[in-house]
mmCIF file of C-alpha atoms in Angstrom:
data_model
loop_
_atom_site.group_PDB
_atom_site.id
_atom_site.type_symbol
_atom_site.label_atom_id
_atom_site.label_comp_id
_atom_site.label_asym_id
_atom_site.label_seq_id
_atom_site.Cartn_x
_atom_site.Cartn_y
_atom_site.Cartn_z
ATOM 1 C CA UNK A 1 202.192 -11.948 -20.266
ATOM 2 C CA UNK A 2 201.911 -8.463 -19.943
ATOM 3 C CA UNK A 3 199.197 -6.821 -17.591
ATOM 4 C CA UNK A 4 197.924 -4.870 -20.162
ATOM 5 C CA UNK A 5 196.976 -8.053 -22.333
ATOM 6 C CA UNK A 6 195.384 -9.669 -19.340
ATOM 7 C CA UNK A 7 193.361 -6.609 -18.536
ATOM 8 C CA UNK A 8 191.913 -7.126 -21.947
ATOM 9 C CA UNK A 9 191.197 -10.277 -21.598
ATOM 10 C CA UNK A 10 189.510 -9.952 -18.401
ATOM 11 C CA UNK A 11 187.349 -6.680 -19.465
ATOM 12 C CA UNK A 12 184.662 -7.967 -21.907
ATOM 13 C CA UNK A 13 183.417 -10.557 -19.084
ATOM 14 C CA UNK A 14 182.749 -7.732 -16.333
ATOM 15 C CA UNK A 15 179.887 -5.902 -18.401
ATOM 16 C CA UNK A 16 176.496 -7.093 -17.643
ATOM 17 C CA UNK A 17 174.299 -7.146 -20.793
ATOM 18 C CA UNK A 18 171.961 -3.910 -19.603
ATOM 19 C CA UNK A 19 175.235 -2.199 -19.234
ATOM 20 C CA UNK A 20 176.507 -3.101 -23.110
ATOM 21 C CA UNK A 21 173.812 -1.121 -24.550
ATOM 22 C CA UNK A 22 174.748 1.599 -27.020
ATOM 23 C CA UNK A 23 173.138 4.635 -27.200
ATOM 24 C CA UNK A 24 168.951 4.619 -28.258
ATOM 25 C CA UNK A 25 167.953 5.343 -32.185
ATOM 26 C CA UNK A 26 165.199 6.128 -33.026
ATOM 27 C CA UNK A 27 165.293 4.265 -36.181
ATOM 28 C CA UNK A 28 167.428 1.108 -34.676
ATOM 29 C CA UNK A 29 167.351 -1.621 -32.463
ATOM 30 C CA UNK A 30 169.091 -0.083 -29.581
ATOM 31 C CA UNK A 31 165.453 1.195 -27.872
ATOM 32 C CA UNK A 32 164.577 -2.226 -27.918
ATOM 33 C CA UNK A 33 167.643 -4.262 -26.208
ATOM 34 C CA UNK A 34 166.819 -4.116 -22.911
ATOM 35 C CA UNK A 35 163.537 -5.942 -23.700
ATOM 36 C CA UNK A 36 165.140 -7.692 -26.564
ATOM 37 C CA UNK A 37 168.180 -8.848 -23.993
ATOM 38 C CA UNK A 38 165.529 -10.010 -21.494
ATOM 39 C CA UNK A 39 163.580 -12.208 -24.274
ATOM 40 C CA UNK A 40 166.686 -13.859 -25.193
ATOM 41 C CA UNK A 41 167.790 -14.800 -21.755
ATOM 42 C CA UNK A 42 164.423 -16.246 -21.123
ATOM 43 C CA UNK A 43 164.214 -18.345 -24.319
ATOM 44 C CA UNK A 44 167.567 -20.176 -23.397
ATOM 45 C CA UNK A 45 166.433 -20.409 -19.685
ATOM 46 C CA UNK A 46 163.354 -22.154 -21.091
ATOM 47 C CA UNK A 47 164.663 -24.742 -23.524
ATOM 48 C CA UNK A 48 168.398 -24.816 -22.488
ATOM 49 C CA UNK A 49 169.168 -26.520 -18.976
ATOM 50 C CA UNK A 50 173.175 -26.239 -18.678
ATOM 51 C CA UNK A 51 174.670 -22.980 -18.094
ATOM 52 C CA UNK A 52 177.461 -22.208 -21.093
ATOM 53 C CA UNK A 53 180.726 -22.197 -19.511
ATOM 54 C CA UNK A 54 183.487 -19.532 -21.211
ATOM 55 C CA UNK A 55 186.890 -22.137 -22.186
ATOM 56 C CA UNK A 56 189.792 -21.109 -20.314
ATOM 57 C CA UNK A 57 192.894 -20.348 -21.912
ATOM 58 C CA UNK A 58 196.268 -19.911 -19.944
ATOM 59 C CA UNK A 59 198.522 -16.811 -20.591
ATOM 60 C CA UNK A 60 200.648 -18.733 -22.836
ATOM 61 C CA UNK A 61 198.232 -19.912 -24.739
ATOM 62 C CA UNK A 62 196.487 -16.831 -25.297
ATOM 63 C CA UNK A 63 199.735 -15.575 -26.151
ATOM 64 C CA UNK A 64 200.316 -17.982 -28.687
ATOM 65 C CA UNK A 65 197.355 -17.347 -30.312
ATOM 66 C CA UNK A 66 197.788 -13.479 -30.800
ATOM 67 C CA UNK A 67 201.310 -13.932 -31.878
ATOM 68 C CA UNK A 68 199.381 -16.858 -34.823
ATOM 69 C CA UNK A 69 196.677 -13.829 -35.560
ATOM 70 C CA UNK A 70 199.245 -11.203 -35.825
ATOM 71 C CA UNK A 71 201.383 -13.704 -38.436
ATOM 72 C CA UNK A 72 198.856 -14.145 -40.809
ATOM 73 C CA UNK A 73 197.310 -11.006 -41.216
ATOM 74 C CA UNK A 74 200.617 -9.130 -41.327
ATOM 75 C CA UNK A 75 201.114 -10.265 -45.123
ATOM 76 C CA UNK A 76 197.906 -7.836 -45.599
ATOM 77 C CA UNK A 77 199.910 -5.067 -43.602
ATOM 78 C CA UNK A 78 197.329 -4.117 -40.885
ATOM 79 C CA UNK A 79 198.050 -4.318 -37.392
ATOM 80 C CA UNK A 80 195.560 -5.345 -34.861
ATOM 81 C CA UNK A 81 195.102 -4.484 -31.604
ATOM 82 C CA UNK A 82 195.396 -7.129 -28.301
ATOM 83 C CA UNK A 83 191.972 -5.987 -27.472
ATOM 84 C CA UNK A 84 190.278 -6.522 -31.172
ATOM 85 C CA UNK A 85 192.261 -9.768 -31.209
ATOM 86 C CA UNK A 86 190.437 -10.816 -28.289
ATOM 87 C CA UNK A 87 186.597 -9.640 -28.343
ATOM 88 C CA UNK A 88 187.083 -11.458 -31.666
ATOM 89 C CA UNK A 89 188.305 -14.664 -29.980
ATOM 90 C CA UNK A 90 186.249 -14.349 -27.186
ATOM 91 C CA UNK A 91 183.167 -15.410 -29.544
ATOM 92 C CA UNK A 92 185.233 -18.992 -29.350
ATOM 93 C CA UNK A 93 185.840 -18.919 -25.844
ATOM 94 C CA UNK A 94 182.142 -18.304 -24.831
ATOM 95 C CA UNK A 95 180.441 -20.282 -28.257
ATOM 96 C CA UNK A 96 182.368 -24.048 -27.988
ATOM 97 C CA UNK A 97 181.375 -26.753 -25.653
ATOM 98 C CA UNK A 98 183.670 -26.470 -22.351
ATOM 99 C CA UNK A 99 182.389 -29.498 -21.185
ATOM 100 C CA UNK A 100 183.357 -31.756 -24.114
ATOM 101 C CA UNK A 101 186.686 -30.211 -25.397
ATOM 102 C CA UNK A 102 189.683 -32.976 -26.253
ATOM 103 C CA UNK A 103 192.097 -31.808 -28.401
ATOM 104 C CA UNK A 104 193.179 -28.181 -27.503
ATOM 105 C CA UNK A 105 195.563 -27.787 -30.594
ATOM 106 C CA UNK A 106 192.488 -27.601 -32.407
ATOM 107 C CA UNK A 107 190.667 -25.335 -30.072
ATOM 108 C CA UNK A 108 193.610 -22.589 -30.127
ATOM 109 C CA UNK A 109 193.089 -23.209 -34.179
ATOM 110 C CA UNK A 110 189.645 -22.326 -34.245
ATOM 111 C CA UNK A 111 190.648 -19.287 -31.911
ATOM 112 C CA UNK A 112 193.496 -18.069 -34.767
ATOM 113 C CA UNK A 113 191.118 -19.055 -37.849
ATOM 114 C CA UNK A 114 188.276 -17.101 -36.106
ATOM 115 C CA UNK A 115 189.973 -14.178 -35.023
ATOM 116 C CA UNK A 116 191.767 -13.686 -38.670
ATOM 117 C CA UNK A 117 188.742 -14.505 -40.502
ATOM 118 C CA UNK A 118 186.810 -11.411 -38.622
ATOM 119 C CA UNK A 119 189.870 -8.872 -39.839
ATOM 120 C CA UNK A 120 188.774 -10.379 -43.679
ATOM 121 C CA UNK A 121 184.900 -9.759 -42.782
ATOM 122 C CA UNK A 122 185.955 -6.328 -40.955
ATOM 123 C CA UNK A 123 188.091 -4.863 -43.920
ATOM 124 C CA UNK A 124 187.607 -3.126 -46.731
ATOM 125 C CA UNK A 125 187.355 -5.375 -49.802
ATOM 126 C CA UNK A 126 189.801 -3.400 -51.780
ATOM 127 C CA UNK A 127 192.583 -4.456 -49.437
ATOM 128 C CA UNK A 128 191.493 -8.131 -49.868
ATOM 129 C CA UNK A 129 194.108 -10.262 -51.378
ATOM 130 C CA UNK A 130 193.563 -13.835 -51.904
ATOM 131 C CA UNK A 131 197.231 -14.520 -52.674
ATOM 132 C CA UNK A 132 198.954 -13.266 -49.654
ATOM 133 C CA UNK A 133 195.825 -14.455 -47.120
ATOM 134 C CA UNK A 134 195.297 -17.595 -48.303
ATOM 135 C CA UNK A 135 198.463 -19.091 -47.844
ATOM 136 C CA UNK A 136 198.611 -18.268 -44.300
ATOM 137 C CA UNK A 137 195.314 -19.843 -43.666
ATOM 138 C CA UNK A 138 196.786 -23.107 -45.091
ATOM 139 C CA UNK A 139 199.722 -22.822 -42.765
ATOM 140 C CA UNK A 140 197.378 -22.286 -39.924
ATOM 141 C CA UNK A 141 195.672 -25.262 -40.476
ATOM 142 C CA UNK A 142 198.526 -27.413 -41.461
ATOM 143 C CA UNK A 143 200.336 -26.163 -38.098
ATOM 144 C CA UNK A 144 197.330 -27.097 -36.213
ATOM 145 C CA UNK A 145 195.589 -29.925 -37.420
ATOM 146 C CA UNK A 146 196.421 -33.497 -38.878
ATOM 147 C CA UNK A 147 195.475 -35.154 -42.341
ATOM 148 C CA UNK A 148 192.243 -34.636 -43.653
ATOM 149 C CA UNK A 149 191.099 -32.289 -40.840
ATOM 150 C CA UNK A 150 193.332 -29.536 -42.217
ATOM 151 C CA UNK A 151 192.041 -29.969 -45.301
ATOM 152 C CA UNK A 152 188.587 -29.788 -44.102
ATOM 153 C CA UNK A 153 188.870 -26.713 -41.913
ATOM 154 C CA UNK A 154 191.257 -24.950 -44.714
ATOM 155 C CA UNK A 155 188.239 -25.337 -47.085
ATOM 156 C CA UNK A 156 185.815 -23.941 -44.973
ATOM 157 C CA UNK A 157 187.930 -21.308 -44.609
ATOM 158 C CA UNK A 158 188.610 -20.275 -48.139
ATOM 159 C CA UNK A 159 184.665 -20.532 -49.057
ATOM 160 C CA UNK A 160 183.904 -18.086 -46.080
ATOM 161 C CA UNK A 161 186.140 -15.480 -47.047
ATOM 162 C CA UNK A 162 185.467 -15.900 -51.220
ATOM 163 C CA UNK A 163 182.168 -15.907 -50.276
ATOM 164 C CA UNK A 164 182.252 -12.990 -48.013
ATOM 165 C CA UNK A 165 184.390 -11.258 -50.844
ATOM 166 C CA UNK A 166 181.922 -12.022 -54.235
ATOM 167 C CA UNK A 167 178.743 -11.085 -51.795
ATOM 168 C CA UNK A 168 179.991 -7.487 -50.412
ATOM 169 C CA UNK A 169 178.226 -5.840 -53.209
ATOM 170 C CA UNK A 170 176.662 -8.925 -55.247
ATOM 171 C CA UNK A 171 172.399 -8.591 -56.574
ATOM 172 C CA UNK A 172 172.307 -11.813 -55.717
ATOM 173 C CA UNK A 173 172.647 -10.686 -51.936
ATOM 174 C CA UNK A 174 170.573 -7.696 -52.288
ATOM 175 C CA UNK A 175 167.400 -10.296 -53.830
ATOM 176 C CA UNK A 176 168.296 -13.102 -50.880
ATOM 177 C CA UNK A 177 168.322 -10.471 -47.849
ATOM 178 C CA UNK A 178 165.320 -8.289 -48.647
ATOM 179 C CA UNK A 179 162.555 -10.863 -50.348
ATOM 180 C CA UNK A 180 161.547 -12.852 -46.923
ATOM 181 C CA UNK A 181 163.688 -14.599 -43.555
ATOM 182 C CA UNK A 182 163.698 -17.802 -45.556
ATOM 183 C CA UNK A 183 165.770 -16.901 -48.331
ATOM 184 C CA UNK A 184 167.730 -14.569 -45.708
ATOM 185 C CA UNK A 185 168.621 -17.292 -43.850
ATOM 186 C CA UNK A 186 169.372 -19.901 -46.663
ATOM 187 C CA UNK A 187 171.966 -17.466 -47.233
ATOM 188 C CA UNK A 188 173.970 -17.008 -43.856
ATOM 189 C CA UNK A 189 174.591 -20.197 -43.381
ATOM 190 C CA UNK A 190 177.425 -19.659 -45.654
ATOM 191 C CA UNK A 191 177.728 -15.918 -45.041
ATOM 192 C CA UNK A 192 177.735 -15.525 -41.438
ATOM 193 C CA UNK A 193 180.353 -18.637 -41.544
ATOM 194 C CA UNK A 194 178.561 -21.329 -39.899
ATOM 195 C CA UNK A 195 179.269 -24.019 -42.246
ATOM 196 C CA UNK A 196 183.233 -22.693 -41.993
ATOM 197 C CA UNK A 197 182.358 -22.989 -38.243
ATOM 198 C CA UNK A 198 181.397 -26.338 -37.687
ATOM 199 C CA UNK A 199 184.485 -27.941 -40.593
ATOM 200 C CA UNK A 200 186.874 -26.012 -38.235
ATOM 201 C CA UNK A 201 185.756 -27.284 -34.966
ATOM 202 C CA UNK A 202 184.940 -31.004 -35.149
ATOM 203 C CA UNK A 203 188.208 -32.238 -34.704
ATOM 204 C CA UNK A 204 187.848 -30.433 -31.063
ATOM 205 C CA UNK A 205 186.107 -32.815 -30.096
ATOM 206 C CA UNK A 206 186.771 -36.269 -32.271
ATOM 207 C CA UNK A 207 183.004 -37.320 -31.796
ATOM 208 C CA UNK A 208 182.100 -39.318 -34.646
ATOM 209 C CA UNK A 209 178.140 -38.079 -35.320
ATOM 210 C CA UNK A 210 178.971 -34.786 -34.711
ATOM 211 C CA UNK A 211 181.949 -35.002 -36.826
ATOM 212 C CA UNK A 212 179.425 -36.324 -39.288
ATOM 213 C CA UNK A 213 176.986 -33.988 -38.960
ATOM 214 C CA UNK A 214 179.670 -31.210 -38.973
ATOM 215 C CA UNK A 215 180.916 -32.166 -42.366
ATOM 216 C CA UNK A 216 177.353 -32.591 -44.346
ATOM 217 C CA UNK A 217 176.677 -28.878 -43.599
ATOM 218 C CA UNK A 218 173.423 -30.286 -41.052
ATOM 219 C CA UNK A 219 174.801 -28.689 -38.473
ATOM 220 C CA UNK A 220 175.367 -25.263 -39.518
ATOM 221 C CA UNK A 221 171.334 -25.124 -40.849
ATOM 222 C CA UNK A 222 170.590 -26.511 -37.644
ATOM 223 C CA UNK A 223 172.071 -23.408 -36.087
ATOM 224 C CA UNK A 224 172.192 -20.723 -38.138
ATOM 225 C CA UNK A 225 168.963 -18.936 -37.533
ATOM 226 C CA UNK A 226 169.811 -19.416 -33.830
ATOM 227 C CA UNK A 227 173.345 -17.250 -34.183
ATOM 228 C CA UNK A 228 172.161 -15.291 -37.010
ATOM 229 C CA UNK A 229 168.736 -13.490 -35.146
ATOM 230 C CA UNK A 230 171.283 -12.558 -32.300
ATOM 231 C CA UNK A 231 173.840 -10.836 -34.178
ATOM 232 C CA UNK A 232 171.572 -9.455 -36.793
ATOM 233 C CA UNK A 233 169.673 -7.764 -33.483
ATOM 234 C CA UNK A 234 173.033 -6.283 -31.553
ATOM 235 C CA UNK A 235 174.459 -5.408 -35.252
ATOM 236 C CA UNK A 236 171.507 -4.239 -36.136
ATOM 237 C CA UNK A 237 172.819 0.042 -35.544
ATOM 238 C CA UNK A 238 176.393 -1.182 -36.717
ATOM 239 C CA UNK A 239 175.129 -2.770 -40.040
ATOM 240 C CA UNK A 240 172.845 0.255 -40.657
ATOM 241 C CA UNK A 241 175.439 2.971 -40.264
ATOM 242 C CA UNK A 242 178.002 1.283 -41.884
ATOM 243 C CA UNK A 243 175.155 1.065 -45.365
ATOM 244 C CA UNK A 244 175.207 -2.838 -45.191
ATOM 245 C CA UNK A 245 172.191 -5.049 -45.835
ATOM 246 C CA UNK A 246 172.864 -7.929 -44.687
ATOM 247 C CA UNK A 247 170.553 -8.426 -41.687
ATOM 248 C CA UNK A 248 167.157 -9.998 -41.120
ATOM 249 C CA UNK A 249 165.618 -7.256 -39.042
ATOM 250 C CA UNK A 250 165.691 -4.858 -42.155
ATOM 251 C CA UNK A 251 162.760 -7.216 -43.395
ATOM 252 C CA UNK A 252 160.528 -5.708 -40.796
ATOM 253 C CA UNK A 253 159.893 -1.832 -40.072
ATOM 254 C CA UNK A 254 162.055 -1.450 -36.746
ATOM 255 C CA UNK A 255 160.614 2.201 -36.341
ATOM 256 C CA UNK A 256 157.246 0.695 -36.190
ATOM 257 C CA UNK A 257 156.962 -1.065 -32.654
ATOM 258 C CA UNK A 258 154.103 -3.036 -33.176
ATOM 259 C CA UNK A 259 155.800 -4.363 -36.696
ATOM 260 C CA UNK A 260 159.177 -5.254 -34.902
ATOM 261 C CA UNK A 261 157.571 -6.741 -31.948
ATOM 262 C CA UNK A 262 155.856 -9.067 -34.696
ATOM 263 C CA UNK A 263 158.732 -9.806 -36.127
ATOM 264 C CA UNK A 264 160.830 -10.273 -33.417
ATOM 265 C CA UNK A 265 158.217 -12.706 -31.975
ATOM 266 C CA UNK A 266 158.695 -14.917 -35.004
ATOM 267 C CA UNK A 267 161.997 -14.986 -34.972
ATOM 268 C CA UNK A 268 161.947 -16.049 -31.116
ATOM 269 C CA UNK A 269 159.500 -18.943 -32.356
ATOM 270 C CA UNK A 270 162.070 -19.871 -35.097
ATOM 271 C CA UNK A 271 164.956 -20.563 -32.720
ATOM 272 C CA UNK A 272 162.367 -22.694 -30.360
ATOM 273 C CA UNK A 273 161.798 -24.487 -32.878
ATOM 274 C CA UNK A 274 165.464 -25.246 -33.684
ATOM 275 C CA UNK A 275 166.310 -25.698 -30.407
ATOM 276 C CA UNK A 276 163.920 -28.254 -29.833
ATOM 277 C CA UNK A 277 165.099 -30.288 -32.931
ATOM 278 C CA UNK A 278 168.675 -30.270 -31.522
ATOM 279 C CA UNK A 279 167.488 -32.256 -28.705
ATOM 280 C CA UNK A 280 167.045 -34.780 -30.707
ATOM 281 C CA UNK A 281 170.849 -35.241 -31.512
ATOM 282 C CA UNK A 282 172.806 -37.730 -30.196
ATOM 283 C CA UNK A 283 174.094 -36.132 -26.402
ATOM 284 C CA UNK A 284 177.578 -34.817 -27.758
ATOM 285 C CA UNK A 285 176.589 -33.015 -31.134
ATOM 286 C CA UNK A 286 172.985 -31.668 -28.751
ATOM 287 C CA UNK A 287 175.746 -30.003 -26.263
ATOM 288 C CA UNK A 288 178.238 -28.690 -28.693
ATOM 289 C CA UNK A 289 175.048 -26.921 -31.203
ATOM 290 C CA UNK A 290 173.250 -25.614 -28.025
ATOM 291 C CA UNK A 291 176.633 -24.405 -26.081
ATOM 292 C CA UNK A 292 177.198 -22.511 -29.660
ATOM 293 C CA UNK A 293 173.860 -20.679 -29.756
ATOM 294 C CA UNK A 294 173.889 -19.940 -26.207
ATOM 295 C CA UNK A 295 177.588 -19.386 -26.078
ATOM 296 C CA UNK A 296 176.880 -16.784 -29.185
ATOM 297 C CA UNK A 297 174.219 -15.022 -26.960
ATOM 298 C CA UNK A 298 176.473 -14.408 -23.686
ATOM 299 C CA UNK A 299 179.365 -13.158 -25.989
ATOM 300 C CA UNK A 300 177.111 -11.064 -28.002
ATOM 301 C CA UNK A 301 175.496 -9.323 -24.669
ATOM 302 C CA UNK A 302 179.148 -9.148 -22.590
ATOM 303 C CA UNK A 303 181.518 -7.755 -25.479
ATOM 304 C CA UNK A 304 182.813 -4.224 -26.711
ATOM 305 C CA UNK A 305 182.349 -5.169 -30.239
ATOM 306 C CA UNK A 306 178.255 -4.741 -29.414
ATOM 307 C CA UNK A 307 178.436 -1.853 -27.076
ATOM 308 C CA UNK A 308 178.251 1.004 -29.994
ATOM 309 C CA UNK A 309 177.395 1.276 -33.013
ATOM 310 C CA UNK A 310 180.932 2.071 -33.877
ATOM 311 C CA UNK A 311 184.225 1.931 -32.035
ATOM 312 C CA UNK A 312 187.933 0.636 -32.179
ATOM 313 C CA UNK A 313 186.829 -3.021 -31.973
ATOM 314 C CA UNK A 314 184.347 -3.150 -34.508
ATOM 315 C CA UNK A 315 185.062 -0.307 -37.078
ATOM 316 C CA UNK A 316 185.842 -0.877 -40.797
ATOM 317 C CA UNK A 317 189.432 -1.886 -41.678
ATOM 318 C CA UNK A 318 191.135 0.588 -43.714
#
């Protein structure tokens, strides 16, 4: 492993989250993160009792999985960078449950299928091409995964990225993200790949509920306001420079303090609330959706991709 990969590696974990912050706008959310940051923390503090714990990977095996990202998106001839590879699979590292992980073959699958999956959602959609992506997503999953759970996690894959394609530009978008936060987030549960998500990572951890729950799409409602509200805040100055809509905070006036701080108080009530249903899971599938939300929120706060609006880690694909 070369020093310069595990300098990379190492780097997004030594920010603290006051230290992340791009600089203020006086039309975004960036005035607010400090505050924002704070509110967050405190929420999980209050309804989450065990720390999230980032899953190690050795230098092999984050190795391997570069050399797997760099294989299937090479068909689509872009090259990625060590350090994008990794802020994008440090988002798996930080979101799955440490503490209940069995099958690491699956784990470095969900690391390959994220990472890829992010170039798709990070690239222009006139370089998409189903029929040179798709197969290598297959052969991820097939390399990875036995029987049926390929099949599974291959699907979810294909309907995230078809559905991220079809949506880029779609009326259909433009009605569910500006007419209120419950058609907003009826829609990211597919868009922001939550369902794709949860059919990749069951077999991780060969629990039968959660499996279960995994696989009927419960899951991913049960968290997607949770993961949604925290990327939609951080993303908020990306999203906005980059002309895209798809973000809940653009239902409130974020120039208007006392109209954001309304807002963003609901939307602090609306994960509670989920939260507090979780619980109510059997103890494996309550670990694995809390360690995700919480996991979502420590990555979010600690990586580059957040730090500015724009930069090499989070910029458009050309």
């Amino acid at each position: 492993m070369s020093t310069d990969l595990t300098t990379a590696a190492a780097a997004p974990d030594q920010a603290a989250p006051d230290q992340a912050a791009p600089a203020p706008a006086a039309d975004g959310t960036a005035r607010y993160r400090q505050e924002a940051t704070h509110r967050f923390a405190e929420l999980f503090s209050r309804h989450i009792e065990h720390p999230q714990q980032k899953v190690a990977l050795t230098d092999a095996e984050l190795r391997e999985v570069i050399d797997a990202c760099n294989r299937a998106v090479a068909p689509l001839g872009k090259t990625v960078s060590d350090k994008r590879w990794i802020s994008y699979m440090d988002v798996v590292r930080w979101s799955q449950s440490a503490r209940h992980i069995k099958d690491m073959e699956a784990f470095k699958a969900v690391c390959v299928l994220n990472c890829v999956t992010f170039v798709w959602d990070d690239m222009d959609p006139e370089l998409h091409d189903f029929d040179l992506f798709l197969p290598q997503l297959r052969a991820v999953c097939e390399r990875y995964y036995d029987g049926t759970d390929a099949a599974f996690a291959y699907e979810g894959a294909r309907a995230f990225i078809t559905s991220d394609h079809m949506f880029r530009d779609s009326p259909v978008k433009r009605v569910l993200c500006t007419t209120s936060p419950e058609q907003y987030f009826r829609f990211r549960v597919t868009d922001v790949g939550v369902d794709f998500w949860m059919k990749m990572s069951y077999p991780i951890y060969r629990h039968p509920e959660f499996t279960e729950h995994a696989k009927t799409g419960l899951a991913a409602r049960m968290t997607t306001r949770g993961l949604a509200i925290v990327n939609d805040f951080y993303s908020y100055d990306r999203e906005n420079a980059l002309g895209q809509i798809t973000n809940c905070f653009r239902l409130c006036d974020v120039a208007d303090e006392s109209d954001f701080r309304r807002f963003f108080q609901d939307r602090l009530d609306d994960m509670a609330e989920d939260i507090e249903c979780i619980k109510a899971f059997d103890d494996v599938t309550r670990d694995v959706l809390l360690d995700l939300v919480h996991g979502n929120f420590v990555w979010t706060t600690r990586d580059r991709r957040y730090r500015a609006a724009l930069n090499d880690v989070n910029s458009l694909i050309h």
